[in-house]
CSV table of C-alpha atoms and ligand atoms in Angstrom, one decimal:
chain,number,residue,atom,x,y,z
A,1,UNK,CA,-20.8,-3.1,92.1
A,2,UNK,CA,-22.3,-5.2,89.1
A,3,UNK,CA,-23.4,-1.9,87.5
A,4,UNK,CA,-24.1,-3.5,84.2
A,5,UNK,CA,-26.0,-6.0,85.6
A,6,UNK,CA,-27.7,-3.9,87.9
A,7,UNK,CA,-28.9,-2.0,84.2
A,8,UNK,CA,-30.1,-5.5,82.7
A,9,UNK,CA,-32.3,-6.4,85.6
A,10,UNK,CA,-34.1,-3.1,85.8
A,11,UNK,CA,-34.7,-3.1,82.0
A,12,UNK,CA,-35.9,-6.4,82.3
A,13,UNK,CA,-38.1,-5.8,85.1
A,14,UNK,CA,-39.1,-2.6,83.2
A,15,UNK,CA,-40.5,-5.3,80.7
A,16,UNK,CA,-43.1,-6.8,83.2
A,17,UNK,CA,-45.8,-4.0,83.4
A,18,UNK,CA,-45.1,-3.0,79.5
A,19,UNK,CA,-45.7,-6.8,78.4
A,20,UNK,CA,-48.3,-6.7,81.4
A,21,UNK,CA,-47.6,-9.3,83.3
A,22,UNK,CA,-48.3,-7.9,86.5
A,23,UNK,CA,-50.2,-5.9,88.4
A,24,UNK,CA,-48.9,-3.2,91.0
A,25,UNK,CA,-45.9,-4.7,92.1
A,26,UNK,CA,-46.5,-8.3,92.0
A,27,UNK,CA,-43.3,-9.8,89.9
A,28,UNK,CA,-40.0,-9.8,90.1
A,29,UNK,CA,-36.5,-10.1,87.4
A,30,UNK,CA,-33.4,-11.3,88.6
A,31,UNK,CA,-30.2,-11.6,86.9
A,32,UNK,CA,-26.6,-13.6,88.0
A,33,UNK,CA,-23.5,-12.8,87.7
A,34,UNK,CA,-21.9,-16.3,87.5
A,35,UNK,CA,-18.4,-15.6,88.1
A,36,UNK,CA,-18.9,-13.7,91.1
A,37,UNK,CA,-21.8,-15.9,92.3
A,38,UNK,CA,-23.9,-12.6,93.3
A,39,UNK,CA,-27.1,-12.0,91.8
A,40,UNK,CA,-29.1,-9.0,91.5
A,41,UNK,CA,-32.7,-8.5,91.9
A,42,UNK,CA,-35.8,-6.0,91.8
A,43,UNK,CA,-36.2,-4.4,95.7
A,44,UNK,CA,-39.7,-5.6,97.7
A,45,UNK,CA,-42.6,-3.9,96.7
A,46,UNK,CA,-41.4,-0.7,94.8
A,47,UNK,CA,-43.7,0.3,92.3
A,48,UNK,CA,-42.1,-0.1,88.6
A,49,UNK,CA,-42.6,3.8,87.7
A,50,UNK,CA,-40.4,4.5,91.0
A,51,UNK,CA,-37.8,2.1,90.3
A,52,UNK,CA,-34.1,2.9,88.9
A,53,UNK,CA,-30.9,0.7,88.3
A,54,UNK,CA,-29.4,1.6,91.5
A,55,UNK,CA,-31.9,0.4,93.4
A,56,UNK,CA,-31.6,-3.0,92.5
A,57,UNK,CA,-30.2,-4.9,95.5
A,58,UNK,CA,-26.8,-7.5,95.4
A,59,UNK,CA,-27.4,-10.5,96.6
A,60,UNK,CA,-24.8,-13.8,97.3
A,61,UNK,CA,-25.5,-17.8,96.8
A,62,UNK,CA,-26.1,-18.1,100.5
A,63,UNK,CA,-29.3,-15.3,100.3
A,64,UNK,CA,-27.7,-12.7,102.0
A,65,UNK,CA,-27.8,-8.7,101.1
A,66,UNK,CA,-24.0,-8.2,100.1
A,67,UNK,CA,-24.8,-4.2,98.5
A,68,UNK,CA,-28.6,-2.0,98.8
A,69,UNK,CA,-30.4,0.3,100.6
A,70,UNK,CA,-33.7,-1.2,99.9
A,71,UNK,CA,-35.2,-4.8,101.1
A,72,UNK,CA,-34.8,-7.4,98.1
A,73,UNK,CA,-38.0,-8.9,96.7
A,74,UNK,CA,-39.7,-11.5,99.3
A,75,UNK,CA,-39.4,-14.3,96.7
A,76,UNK,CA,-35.5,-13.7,97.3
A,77,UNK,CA,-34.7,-17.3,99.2
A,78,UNK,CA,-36.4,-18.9,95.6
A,79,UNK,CA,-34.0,-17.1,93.7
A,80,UNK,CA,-31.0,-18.3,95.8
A,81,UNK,CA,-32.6,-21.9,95.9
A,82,UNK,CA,-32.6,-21.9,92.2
A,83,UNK,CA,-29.9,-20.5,91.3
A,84,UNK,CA,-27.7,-23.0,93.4
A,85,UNK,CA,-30.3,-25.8,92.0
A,86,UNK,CA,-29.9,-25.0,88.1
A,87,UNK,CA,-26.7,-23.6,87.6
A,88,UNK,CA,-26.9,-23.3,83.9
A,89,UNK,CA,-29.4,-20.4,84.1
A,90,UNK,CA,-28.6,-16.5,84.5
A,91,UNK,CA,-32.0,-14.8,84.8
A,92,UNK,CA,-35.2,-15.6,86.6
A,93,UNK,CA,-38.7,-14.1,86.5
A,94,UNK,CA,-41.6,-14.2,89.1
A,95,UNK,CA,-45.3,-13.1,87.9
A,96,UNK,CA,-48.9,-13.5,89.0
A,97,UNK,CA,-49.6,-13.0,85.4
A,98,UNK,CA,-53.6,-14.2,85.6
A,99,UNK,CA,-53.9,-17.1,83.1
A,100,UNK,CA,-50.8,-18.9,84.0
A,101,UNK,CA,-52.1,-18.4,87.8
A,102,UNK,CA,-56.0,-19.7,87.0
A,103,UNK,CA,-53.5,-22.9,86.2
A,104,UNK,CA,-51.7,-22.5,89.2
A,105,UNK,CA,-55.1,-22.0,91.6
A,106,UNK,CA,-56.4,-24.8,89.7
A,107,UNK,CA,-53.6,-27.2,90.2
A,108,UNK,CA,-52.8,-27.9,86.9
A,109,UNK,CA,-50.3,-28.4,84.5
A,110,UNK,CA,-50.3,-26.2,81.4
A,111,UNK,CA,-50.6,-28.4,78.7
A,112,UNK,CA,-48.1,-28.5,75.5
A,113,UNK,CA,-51.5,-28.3,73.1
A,114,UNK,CA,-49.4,-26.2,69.8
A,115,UNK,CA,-46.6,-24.9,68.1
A,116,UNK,CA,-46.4,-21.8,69.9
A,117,UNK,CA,-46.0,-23.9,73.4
A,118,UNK,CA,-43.9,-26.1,71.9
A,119,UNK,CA,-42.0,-23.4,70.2
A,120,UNK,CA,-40.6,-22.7,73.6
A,121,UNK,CA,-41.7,-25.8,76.0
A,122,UNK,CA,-40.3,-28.8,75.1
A,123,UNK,CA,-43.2,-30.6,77.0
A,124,UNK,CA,-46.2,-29.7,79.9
A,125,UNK,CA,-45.0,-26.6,81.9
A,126,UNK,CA,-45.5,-28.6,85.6
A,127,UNK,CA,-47.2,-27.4,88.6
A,128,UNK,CA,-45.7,-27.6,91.7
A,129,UNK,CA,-46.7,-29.9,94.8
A,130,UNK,CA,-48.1,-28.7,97.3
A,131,UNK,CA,-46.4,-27.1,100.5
A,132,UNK,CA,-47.3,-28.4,103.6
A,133,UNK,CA,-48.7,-26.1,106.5
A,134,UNK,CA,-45.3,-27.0,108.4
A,135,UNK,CA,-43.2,-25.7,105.2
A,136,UNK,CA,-45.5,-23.0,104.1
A,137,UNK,CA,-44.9,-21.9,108.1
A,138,UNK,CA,-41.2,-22.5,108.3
A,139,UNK,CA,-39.4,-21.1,105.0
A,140,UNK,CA,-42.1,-21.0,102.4
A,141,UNK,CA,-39.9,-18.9,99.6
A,142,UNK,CA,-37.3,-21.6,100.8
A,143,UNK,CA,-39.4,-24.2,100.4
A,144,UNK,CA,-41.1,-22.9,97.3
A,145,UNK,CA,-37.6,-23.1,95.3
A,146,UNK,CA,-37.2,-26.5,97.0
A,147,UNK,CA,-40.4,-28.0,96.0
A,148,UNK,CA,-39.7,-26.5,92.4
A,149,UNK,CA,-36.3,-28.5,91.8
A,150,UNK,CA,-38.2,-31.8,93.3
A,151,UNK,CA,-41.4,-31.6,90.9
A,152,UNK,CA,-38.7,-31.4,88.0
A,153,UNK,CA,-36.2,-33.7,89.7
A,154,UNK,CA,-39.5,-36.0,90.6
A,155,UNK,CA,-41.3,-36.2,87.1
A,156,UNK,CA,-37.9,-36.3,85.1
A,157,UNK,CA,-38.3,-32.6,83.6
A,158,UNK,CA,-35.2,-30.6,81.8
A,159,UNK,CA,-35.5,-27.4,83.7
A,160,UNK,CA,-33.6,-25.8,80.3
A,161,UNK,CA,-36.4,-27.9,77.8
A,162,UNK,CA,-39.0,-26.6,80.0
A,163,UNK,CA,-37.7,-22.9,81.5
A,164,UNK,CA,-41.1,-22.8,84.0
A,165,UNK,CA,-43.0,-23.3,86.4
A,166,UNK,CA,-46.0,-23.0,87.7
A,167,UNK,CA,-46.0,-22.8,91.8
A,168,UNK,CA,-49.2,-24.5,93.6
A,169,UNK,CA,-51.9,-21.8,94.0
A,170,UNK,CA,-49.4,-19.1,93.7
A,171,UNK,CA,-48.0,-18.2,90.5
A,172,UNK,CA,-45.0,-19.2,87.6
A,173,UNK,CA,-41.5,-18.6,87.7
A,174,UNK,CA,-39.9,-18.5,84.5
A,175,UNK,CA,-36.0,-18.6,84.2
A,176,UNK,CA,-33.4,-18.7,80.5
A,177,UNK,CA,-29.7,-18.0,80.1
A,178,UNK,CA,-30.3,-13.8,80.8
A,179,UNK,CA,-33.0,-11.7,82.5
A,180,UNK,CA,-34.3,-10.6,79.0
A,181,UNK,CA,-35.3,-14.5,77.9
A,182,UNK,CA,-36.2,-15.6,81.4
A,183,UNK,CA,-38.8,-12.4,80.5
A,184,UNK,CA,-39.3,-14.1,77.3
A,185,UNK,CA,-40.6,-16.9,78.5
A,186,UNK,CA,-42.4,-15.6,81.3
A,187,UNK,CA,-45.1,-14.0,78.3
A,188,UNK,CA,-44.7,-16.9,76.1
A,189,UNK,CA,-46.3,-19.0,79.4
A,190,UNK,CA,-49.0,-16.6,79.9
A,191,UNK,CA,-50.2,-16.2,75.9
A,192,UNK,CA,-50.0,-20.0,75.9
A,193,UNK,CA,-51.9,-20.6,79.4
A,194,UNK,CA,-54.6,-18.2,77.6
A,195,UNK,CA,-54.5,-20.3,74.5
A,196,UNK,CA,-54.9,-23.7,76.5
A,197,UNK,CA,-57.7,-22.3,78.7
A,198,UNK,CA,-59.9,-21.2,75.7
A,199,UNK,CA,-58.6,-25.0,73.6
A,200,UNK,CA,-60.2,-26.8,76.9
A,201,UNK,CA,-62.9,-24.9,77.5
A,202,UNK,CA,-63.8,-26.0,73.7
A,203,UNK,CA,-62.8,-29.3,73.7
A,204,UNK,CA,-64.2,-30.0,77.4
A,205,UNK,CA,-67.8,-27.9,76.0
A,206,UNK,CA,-70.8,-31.0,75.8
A,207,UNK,CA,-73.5,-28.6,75.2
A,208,UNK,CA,-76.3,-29.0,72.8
A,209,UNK,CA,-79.5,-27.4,72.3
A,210,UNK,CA,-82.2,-30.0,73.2
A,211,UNK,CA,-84.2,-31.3,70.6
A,212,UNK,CA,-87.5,-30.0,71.6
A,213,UNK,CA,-86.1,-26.5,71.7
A,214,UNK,CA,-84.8,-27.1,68.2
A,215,UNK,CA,-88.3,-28.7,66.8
A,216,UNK,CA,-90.1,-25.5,68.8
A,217,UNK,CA,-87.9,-23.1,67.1
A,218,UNK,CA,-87.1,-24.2,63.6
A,219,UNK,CA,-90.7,-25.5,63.2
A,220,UNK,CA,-92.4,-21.9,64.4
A,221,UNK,CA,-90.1,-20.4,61.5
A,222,UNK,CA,-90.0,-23.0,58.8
A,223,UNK,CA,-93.3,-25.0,59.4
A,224,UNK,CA,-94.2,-28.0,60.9
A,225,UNK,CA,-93.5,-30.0,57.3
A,226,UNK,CA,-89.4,-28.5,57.6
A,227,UNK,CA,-87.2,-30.1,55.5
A,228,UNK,CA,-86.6,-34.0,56.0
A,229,UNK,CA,-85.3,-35.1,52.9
A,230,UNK,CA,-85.3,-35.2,49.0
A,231,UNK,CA,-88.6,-36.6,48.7
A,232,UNK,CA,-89.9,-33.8,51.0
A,233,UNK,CA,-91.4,-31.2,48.8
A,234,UNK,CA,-92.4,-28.8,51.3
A,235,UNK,CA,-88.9,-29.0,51.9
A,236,UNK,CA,-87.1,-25.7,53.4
A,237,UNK,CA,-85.0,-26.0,50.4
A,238,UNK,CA,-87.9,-27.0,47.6
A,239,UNK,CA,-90.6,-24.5,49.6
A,240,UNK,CA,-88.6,-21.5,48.3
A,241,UNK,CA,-89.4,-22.8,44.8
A,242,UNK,CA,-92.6,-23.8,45.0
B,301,5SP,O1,-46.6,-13.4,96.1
B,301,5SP,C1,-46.0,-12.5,96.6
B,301,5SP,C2,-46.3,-11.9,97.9
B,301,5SP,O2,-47.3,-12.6,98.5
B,301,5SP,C3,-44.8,-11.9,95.8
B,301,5SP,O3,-44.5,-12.8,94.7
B,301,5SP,C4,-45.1,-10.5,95.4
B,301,5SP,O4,-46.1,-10.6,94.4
B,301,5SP,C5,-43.9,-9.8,94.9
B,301,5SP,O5,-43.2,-9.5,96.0
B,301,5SP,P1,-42.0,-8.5,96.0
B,301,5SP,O6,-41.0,-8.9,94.9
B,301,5SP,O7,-42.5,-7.1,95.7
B,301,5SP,O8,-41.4,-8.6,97.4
């Protein structure tokens, strides 16, 4: 069943440690196949140089294991959440690609801040609210896919302008029309959370060296008459003439 498909989402999966977005086995690719409202996604915690096409495991709309041997991937009910949620999309990636996550941990949007961003973002990639302890204890993949569809529903966000997420002290999920571009912009997310960390890290950087350190410093090398003007001729500038 889906045997084509089946190839697509292990290829794109394959993608994930080569464009390394993960570590071990901490990701997952998904891919849907629309008309017959199954999808099929990578198996729970196989490591990527085990895995093969036919272990990819079917899955319907309600969540349920229609066709595989092995256990689908535990962020399976998030999947099935937005699948039904945004059903304009055909593949959807999980990561806990590091910079997009230090975004995540920190609660924080990752800001549109370039052209390469906005190449692919059509705005701020939005963090998630919180879970509560209740829904974290209940259904938190559930609730996880639920919480996603209410921060975009909530803050007015095209979930096609802006094809991610980043989930609150976990991780981004990325999605586009097929497995490959959901994968796409899953490393677009994570060059451009490195690129905005290193921008605000700049921008936010108030340090100068105090003026009595500069005065000790400069003075000890350039004497204590160091340049102060024009009219200054023991002047850095002039002293090398003189
Ligand atoms: O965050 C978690 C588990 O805590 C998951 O996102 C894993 O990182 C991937 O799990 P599997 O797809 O292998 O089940």
């Amino acid at each position: 069943m889906l045997e084509q498909l089946k190839q697509e989402v292990y290829e794109a999966n394959m993608q994930l440690p080569k464009l390394d977005l993960v570590t071990f086995t901490w990701g997952n690719v998904s891919g849907i196949d629309r008309e017959k409202g199954l999808f099929v996604i990578k198996p729970s915690g196989v490591d990527y140089e085990d895995l093969t096409p036919d272990d990819m495991v079917v899955v319907n709309l309600k969540g349920e294991v229609v066709e595989g041997q092995l256990n689908p991937s535990s962020d399976t009910p998030t999947h099935t959440v937005l699948y039904n949620e945004f059903p304009d999309i055909g593949g959807i990636v999980h990561t806990h690609s590091p910079w997009a996550v230090a975004f995540a941990s920190a609660h924080m949007d990752i800001p549109n801040l370039n052209t390469t961003a906005a190449d692919t973002f059509y705005g701020d990639v939005p963090i998630s609210e919180a879970l509560t302890q209740q829904e974290i204890e209940d259904a938190y993949e559930e609730n996880t896919g639920k919480v996603i569809v209410k921060t975009f529903k909530d803050r007015g966000i095209d979930h096609n302008a802006v094809p991610a997420v980043l989930v609150s002290q976990h991780g981004p999920f990325s999605w586009g029309a097929t497995p490959a571009k959901a994968v796409y912009n899953a490393k677009v997310l994570e060059v451009v959370a490195e690129m905005d960390y290193h921008a605000l890290t700049l921008t936010h950087q108030d340090v100068h060296l105090p003026q009595y350190l500069l005065d000790k410093h400069y003075y000890r090398k350039h004497g204590k008459d160091a340049y102060y003007g024009q009219d200054n001729a023991k002047s850095v500038g002039h002293a090398a003439k003189a």
